[in-house]
Short mmCIF file of C-alpha atoms and ligand atoms in Angstrom, two decimals:
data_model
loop_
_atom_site.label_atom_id
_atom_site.label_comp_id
_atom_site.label_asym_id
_atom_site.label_seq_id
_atom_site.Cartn_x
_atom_site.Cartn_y
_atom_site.Cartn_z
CA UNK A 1 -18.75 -20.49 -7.69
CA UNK A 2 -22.19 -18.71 -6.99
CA UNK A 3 -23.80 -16.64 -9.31
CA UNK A 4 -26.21 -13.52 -8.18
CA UNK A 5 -29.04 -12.74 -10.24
CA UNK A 6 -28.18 -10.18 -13.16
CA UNK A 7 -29.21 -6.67 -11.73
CA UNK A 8 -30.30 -3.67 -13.96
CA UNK A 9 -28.75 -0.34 -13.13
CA UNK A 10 -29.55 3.06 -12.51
CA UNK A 11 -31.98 3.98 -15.65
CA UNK A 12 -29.31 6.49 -17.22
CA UNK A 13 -27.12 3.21 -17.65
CA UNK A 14 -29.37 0.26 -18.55
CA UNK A 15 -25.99 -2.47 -18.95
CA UNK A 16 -26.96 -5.57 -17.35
CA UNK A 17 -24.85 -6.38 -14.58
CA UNK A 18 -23.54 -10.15 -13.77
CA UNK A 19 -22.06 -11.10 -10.25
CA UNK A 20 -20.59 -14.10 -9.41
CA UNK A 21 -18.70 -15.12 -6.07
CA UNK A 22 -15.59 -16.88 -6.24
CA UNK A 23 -14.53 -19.20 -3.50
CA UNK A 24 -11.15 -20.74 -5.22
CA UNK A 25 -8.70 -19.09 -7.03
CA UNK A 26 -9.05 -21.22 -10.23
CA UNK A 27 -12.66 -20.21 -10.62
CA UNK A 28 -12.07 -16.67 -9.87
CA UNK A 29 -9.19 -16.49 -12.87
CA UNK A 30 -12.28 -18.82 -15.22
CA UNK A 31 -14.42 -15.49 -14.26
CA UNK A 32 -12.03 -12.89 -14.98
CA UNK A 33 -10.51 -14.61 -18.20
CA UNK A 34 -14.58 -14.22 -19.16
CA UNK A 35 -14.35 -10.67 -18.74
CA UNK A 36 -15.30 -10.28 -14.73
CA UNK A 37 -13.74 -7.37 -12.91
CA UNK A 38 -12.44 -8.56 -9.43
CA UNK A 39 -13.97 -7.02 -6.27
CA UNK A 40 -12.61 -7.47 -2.89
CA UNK A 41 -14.02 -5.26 0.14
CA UNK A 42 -15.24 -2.82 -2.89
CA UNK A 43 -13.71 -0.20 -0.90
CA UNK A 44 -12.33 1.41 -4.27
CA UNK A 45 -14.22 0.17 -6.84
CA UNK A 46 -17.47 -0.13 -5.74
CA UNK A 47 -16.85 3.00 -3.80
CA UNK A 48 -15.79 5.32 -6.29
CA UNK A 49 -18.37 3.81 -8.59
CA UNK A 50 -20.97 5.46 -6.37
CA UNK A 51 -18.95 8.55 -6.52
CA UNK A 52 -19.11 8.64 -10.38
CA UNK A 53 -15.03 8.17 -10.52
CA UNK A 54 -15.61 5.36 -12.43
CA UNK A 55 -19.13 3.30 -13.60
CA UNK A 56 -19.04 -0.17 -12.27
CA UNK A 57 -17.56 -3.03 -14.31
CA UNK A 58 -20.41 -4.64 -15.49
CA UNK A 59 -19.25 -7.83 -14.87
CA UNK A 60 -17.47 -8.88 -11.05
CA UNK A 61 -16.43 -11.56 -9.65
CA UNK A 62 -16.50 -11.52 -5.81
CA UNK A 63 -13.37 -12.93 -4.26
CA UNK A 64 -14.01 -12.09 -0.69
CA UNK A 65 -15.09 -15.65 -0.07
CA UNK A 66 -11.70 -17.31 -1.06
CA UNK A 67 -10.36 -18.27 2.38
CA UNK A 68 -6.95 -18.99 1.12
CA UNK A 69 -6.29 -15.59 0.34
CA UNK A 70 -6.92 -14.20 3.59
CA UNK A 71 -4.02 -15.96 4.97
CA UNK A 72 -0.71 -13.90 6.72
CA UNK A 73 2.44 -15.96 7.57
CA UNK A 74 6.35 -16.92 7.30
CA UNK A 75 8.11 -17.66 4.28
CA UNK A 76 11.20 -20.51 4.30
CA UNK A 77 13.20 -17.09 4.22
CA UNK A 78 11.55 -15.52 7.22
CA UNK A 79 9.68 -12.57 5.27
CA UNK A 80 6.00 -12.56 5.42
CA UNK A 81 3.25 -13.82 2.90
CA UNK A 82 0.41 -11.59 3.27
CA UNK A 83 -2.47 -12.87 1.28
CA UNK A 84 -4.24 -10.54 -1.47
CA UNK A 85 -7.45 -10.18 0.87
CA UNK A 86 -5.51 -9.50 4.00
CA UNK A 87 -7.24 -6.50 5.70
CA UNK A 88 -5.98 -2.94 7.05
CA UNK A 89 -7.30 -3.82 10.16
CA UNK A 90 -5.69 -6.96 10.68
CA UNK A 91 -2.36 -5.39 9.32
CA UNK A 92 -2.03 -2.72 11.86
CA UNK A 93 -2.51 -5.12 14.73
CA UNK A 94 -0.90 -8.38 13.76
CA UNK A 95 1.93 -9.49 16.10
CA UNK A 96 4.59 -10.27 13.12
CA UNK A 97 3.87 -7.28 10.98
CA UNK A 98 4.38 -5.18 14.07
CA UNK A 99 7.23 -6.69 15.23
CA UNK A 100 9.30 -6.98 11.59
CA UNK A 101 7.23 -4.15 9.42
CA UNK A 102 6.36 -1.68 11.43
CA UNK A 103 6.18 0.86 8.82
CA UNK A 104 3.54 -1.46 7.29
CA UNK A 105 1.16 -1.33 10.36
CA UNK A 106 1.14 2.65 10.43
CA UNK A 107 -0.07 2.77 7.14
CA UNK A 108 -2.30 0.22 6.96
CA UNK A 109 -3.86 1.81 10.70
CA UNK A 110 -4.38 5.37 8.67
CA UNK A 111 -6.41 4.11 5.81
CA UNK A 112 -9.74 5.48 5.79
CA UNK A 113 -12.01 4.37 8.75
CA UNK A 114 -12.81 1.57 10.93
CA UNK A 115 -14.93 0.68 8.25
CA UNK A 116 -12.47 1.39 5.28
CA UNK A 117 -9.76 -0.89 7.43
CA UNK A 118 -12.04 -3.27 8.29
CA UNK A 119 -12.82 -3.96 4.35
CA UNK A 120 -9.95 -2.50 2.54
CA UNK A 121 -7.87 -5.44 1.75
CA UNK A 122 -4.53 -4.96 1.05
CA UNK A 123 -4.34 -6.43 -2.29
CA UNK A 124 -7.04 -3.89 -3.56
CA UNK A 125 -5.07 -1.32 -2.42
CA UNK A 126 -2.02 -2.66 -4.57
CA UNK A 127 -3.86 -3.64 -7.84
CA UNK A 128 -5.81 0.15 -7.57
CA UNK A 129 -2.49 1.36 -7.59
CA UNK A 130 -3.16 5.06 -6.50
CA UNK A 131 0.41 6.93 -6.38
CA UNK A 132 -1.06 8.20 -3.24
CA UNK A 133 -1.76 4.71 -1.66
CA UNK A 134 -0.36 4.38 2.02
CA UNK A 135 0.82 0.30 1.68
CA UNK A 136 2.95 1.12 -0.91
CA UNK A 137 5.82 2.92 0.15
CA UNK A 138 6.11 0.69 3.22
CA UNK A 139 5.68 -2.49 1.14
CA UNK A 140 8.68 -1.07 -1.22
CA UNK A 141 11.52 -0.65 1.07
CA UNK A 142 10.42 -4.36 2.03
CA UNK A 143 11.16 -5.86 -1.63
CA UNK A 144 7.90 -6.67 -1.95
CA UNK A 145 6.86 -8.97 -4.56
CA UNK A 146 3.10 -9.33 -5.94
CA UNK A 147 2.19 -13.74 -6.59
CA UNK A 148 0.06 -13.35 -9.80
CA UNK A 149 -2.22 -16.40 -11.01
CA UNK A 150 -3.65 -16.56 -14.19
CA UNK A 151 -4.42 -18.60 -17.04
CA UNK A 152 -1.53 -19.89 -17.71
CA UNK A 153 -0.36 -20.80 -14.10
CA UNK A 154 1.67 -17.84 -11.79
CA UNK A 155 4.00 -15.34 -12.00
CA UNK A 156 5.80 -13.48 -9.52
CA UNK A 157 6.45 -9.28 -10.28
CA UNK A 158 8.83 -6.92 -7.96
CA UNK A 159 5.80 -3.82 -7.11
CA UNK A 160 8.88 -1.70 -8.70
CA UNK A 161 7.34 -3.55 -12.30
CA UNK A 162 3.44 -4.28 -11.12
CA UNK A 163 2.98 -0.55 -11.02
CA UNK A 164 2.96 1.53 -14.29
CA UNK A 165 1.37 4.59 -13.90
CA UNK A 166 -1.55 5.88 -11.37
CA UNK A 167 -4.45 3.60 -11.82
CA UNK A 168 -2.73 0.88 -13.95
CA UNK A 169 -0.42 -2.43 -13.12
CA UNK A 170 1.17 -4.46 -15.56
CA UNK A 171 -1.08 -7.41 -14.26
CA UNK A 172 -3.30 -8.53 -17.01
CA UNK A 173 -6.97 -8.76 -16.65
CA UNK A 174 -7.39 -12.11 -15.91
CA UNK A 175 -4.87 -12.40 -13.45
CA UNK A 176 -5.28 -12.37 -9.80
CA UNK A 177 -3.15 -10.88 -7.64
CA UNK A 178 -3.31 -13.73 -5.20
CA UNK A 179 -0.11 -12.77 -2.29
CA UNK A 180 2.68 -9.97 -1.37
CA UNK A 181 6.00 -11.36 -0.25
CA UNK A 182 8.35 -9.46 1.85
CA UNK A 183 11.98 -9.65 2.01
CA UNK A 184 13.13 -11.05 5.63
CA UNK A 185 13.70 -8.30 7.85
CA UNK A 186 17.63 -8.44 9.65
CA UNK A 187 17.93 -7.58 13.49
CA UNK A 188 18.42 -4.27 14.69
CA UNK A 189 16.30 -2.89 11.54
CA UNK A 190 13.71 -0.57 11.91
CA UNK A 191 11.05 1.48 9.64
CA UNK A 192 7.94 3.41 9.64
CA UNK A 193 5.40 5.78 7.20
CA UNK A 194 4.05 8.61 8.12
CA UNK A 195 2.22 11.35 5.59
CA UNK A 196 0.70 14.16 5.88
CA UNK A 197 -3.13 14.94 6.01
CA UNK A 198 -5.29 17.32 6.75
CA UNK A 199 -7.75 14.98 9.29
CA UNK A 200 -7.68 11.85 11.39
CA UNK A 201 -9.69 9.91 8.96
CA UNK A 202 -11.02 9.43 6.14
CA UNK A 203 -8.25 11.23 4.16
CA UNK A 204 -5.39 10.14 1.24
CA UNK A 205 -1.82 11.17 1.86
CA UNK A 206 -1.35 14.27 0.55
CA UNK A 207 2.57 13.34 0.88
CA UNK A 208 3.91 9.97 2.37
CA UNK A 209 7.58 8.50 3.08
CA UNK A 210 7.77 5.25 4.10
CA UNK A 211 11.64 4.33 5.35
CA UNK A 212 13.44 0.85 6.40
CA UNK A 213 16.84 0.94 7.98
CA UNK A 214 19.12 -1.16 9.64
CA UNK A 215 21.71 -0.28 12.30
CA UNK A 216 24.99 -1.77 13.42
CA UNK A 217 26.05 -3.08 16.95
CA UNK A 218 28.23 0.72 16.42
CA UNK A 219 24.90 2.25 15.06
CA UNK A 220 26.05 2.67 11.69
CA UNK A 221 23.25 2.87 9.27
CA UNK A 222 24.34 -1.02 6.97
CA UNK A 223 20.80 -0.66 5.01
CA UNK A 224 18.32 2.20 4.03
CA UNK A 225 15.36 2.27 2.31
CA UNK A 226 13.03 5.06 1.43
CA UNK A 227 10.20 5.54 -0.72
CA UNK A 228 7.27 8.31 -1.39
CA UNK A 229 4.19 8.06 -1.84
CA UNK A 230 1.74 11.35 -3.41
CA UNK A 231 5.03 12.81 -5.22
CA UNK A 232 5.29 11.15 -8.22
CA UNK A 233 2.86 8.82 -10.83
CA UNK A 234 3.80 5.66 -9.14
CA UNK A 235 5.37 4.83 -5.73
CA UNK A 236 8.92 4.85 -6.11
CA UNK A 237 12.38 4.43 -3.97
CA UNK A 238 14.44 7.34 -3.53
CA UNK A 239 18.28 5.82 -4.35
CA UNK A 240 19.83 9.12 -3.52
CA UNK A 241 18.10 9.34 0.32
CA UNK A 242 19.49 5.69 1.00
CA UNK A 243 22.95 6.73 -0.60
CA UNK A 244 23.05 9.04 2.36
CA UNK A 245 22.02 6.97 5.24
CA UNK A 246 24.63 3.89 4.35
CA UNK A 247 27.84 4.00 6.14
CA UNK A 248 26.60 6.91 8.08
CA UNK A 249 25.24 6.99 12.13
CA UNK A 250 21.85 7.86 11.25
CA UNK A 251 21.65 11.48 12.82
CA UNK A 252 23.97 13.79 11.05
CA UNK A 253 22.35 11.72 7.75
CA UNK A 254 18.70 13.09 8.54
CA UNK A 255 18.83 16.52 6.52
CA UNK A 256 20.90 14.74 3.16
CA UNK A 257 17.91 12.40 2.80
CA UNK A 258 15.03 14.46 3.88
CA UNK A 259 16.62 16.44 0.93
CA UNK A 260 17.10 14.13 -1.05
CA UNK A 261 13.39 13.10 -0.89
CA UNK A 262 12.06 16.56 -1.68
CA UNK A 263 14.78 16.67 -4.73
CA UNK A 264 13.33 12.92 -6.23
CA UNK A 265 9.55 14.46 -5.88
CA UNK A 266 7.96 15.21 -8.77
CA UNK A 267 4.41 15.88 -7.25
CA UNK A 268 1.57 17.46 -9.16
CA UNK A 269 -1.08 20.31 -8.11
CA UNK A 270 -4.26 19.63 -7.17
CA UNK A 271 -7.33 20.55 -4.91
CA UNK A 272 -5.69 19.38 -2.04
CA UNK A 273 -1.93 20.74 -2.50
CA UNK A 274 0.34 22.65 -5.02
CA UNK A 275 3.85 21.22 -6.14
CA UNK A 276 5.57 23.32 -4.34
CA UNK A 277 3.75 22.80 -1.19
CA UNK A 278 4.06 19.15 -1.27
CA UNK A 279 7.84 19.42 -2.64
CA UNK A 280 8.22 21.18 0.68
CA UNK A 281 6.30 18.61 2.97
CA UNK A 282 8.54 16.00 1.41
CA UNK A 283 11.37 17.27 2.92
CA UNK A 284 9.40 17.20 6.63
CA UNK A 285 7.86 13.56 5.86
CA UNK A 286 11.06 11.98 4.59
CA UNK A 287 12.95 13.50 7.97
CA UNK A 288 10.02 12.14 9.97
CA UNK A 289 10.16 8.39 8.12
CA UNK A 290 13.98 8.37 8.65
CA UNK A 291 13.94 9.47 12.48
CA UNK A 292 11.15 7.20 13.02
CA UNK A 293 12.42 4.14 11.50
CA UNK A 294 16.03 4.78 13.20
CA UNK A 295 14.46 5.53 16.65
CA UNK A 296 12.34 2.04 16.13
CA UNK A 297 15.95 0.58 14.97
CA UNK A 298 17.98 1.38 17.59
CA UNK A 299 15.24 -0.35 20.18
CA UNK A 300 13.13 2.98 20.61
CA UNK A 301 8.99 1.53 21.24
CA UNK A 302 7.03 3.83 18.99
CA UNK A 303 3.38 3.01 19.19
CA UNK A 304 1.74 2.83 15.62
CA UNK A 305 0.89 4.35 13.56
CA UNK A 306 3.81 6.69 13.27
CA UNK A 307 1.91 9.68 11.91
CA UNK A 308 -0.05 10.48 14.57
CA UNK A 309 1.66 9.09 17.68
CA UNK A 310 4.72 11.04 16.95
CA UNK A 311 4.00 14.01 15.13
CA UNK A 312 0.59 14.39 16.08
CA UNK A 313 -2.18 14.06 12.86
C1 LIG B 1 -13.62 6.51 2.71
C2 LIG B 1 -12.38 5.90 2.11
C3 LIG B 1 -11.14 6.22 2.65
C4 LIG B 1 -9.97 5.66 2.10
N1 LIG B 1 -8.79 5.99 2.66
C5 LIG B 1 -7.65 5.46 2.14
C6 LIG B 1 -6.40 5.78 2.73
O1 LIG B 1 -6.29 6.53 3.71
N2 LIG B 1 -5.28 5.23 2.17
C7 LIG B 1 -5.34 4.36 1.11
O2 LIG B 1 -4.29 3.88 0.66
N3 LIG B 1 -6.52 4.05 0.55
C8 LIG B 1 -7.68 4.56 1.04
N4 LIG B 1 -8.88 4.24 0.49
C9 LIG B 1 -8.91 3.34 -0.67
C10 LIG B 1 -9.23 1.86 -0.35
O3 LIG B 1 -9.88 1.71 0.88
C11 LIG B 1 -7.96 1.00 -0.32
O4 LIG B 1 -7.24 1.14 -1.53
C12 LIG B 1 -8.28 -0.48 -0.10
O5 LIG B 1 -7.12 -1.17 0.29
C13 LIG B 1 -8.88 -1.15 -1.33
O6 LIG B 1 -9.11 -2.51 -1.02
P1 LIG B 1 -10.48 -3.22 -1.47
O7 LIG B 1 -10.36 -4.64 -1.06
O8 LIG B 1 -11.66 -2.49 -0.96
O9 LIG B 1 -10.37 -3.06 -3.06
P2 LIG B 1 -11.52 -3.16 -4.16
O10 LIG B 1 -12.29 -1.90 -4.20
O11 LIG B 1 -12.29 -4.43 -4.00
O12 LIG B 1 -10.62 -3.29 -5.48
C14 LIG B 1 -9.76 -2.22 -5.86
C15 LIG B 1 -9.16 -2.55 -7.22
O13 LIG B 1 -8.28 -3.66 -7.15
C16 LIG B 1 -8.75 -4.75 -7.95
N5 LIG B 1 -8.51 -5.93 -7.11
C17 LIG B 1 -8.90 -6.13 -5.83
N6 LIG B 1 -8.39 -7.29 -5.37
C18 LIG B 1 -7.68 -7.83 -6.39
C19 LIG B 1 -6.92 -9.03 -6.53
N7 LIG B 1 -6.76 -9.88 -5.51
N8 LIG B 1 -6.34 -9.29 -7.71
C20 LIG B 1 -6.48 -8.43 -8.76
N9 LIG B 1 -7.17 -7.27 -8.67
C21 LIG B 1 -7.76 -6.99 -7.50
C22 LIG B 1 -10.20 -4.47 -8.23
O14 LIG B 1 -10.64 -5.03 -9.46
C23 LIG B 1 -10.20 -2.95 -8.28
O15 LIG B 1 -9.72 -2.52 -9.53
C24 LIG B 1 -10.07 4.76 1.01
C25 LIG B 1 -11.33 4.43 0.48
C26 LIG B 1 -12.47 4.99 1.04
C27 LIG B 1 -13.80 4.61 0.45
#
């Protein structure tokens, strides 16, 4: 571990600041159990700091250095292992996570910028857990699981438990969020996200659906998955839009889930959108998800990310 000089802040806030760069897991957890904040590409939290969301911890620990964490490959059960400092840009270009998570790649490919994707790491965008993050939904309908290491060794946590409410994880502070594991994805399966914004770049969902099906030889819909993302305080499946899909062939299915999505919303008003407005995109993003992820299914080559290549932006 390296340690940075401490640095004095902006005069209004005179806290001395300590940095120190991790480059193994075990020193990183010695740092946070002492109190230090994790920081990956900083996108977030060093970010929003200078946006006055939130002052800057005033102790980090830089993890960005831990090689082992940056590492994306097979499990024994065929899902992936994406390591915690995985970035957006290598997510929406890597060969397996195209191939097997497709939904995964458009939403990591809409995050931000260049910039934002090329330093946005995919476990900051879990452990910030924004309800309007675009990884989630996707990472959802694949099972995920977050590897936690702390103190007292690891853990593993379904995302359904890791997220508790927008902005907070049932992690504890000194543990690091060190992997996501994915379910292994059957044949003839399919998914995508898509959400709606307002620009190209450099914008949050204002509503997002992610969706995972799988098809039979008949195209019968065997598996469904669906999840939203900007409609309610954490990223959550939608049992009822899934319900629908199962045992059905896909089309005539469409309309009951896209329903059903806009019925499990529970979105809130803000600058960018009312309730009812977002309710109401629900309904157009969870039909676009489903299509998507059934087209991509049934063999259909949909270039990612969904959003834009098939709906326009
Ligand atoms: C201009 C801009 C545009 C953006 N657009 C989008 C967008 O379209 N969609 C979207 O979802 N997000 C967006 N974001 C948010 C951000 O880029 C993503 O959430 C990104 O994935 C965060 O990753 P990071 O490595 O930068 O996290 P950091 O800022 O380093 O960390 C974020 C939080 O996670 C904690 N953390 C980080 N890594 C770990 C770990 N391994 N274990 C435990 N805790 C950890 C940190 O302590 C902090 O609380 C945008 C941000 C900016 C600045």
């Amino acid at each position: 571990m390296t340690t940075a000089p401490s640095t004095t802040h902006a005069a209004s806030q005179p806290a001395r600041r300590t940095y120190v760069e991790a480059t193994d897991v075990a020193s990183a957890v010695a740092a946070m159990s002492a109190g230090a904040r994790p920081v990956a590409g900083g996108t977030d939290l060093v970010v929003g700091a200078r946006h006055g969301k939130a002052p800057l911890p005033e102790s980090l620990v830089g993890i960005h250095r831990i090689g082992e964490l940056a590492s994306l490959g097979r499990l024994p059960s065929g899902g992936l292992r994406i390591g915690a400092l995985v970035t957006h840009a290598t997510l929406a270009e890597n060969g397996d996570v195209l191939a097997s998570c497709t939904g995964l790649a458009d939403a990591s490919a809409i995050v931000g910028s260049h910039a934002t994707r090329a330093n946005g790491t995919l476990g900051g965008n879990v452990m910030n857990a924004s309800p309007a993050m675009d990884t989630g939904a996707p990472l959802l309908c694949h099972g995920a699981v977050a590897v936690l290491v702390g103190p007292g060794g690891e853990r593993r946590v379904p995302l359904t438990d890791l997220w508790t409410g927008p902005g907070r994880t049932s992690a504890g502070a000194d543990e690091l969020l060190v992997a996501v594991e994915l379910e292994p994805v059957a044949d003839r399966s399919g998914s995508a996200y898509v959400r709606l914004q307002y620009r190209r770049q450099m914008e949050i969902a204002v509503v997002g659906c992610g969706a995972v099906v799988r098809v039979d030889e008949a195209g019968i819909v065997t598996d469904a998955r669906v999840a939203i993302s900007a409609l309610s305080p954490v990223i959550e499946r939608v049992r009822e839009a899934e319900a629908a899909l199962v045992g059905s062939d896909g089309a005539t299915a469409i309309e009951a889930a896209a329903a059903a999505v806009a019925a499990a919303s529970r979105p809130i008003s803000d600058v960018r959108a009312s309730a009812d407005y977002r309710r109401a995109m629900a309904q157009v993003m969870g039909r676009r998800a489903v299509l998507t992820a059934l087209r991509r299914a049934s063999g259909e080559s949909i270039a990612v990310p969904a959003s834009d290549t098939t709906f326009g932006s």
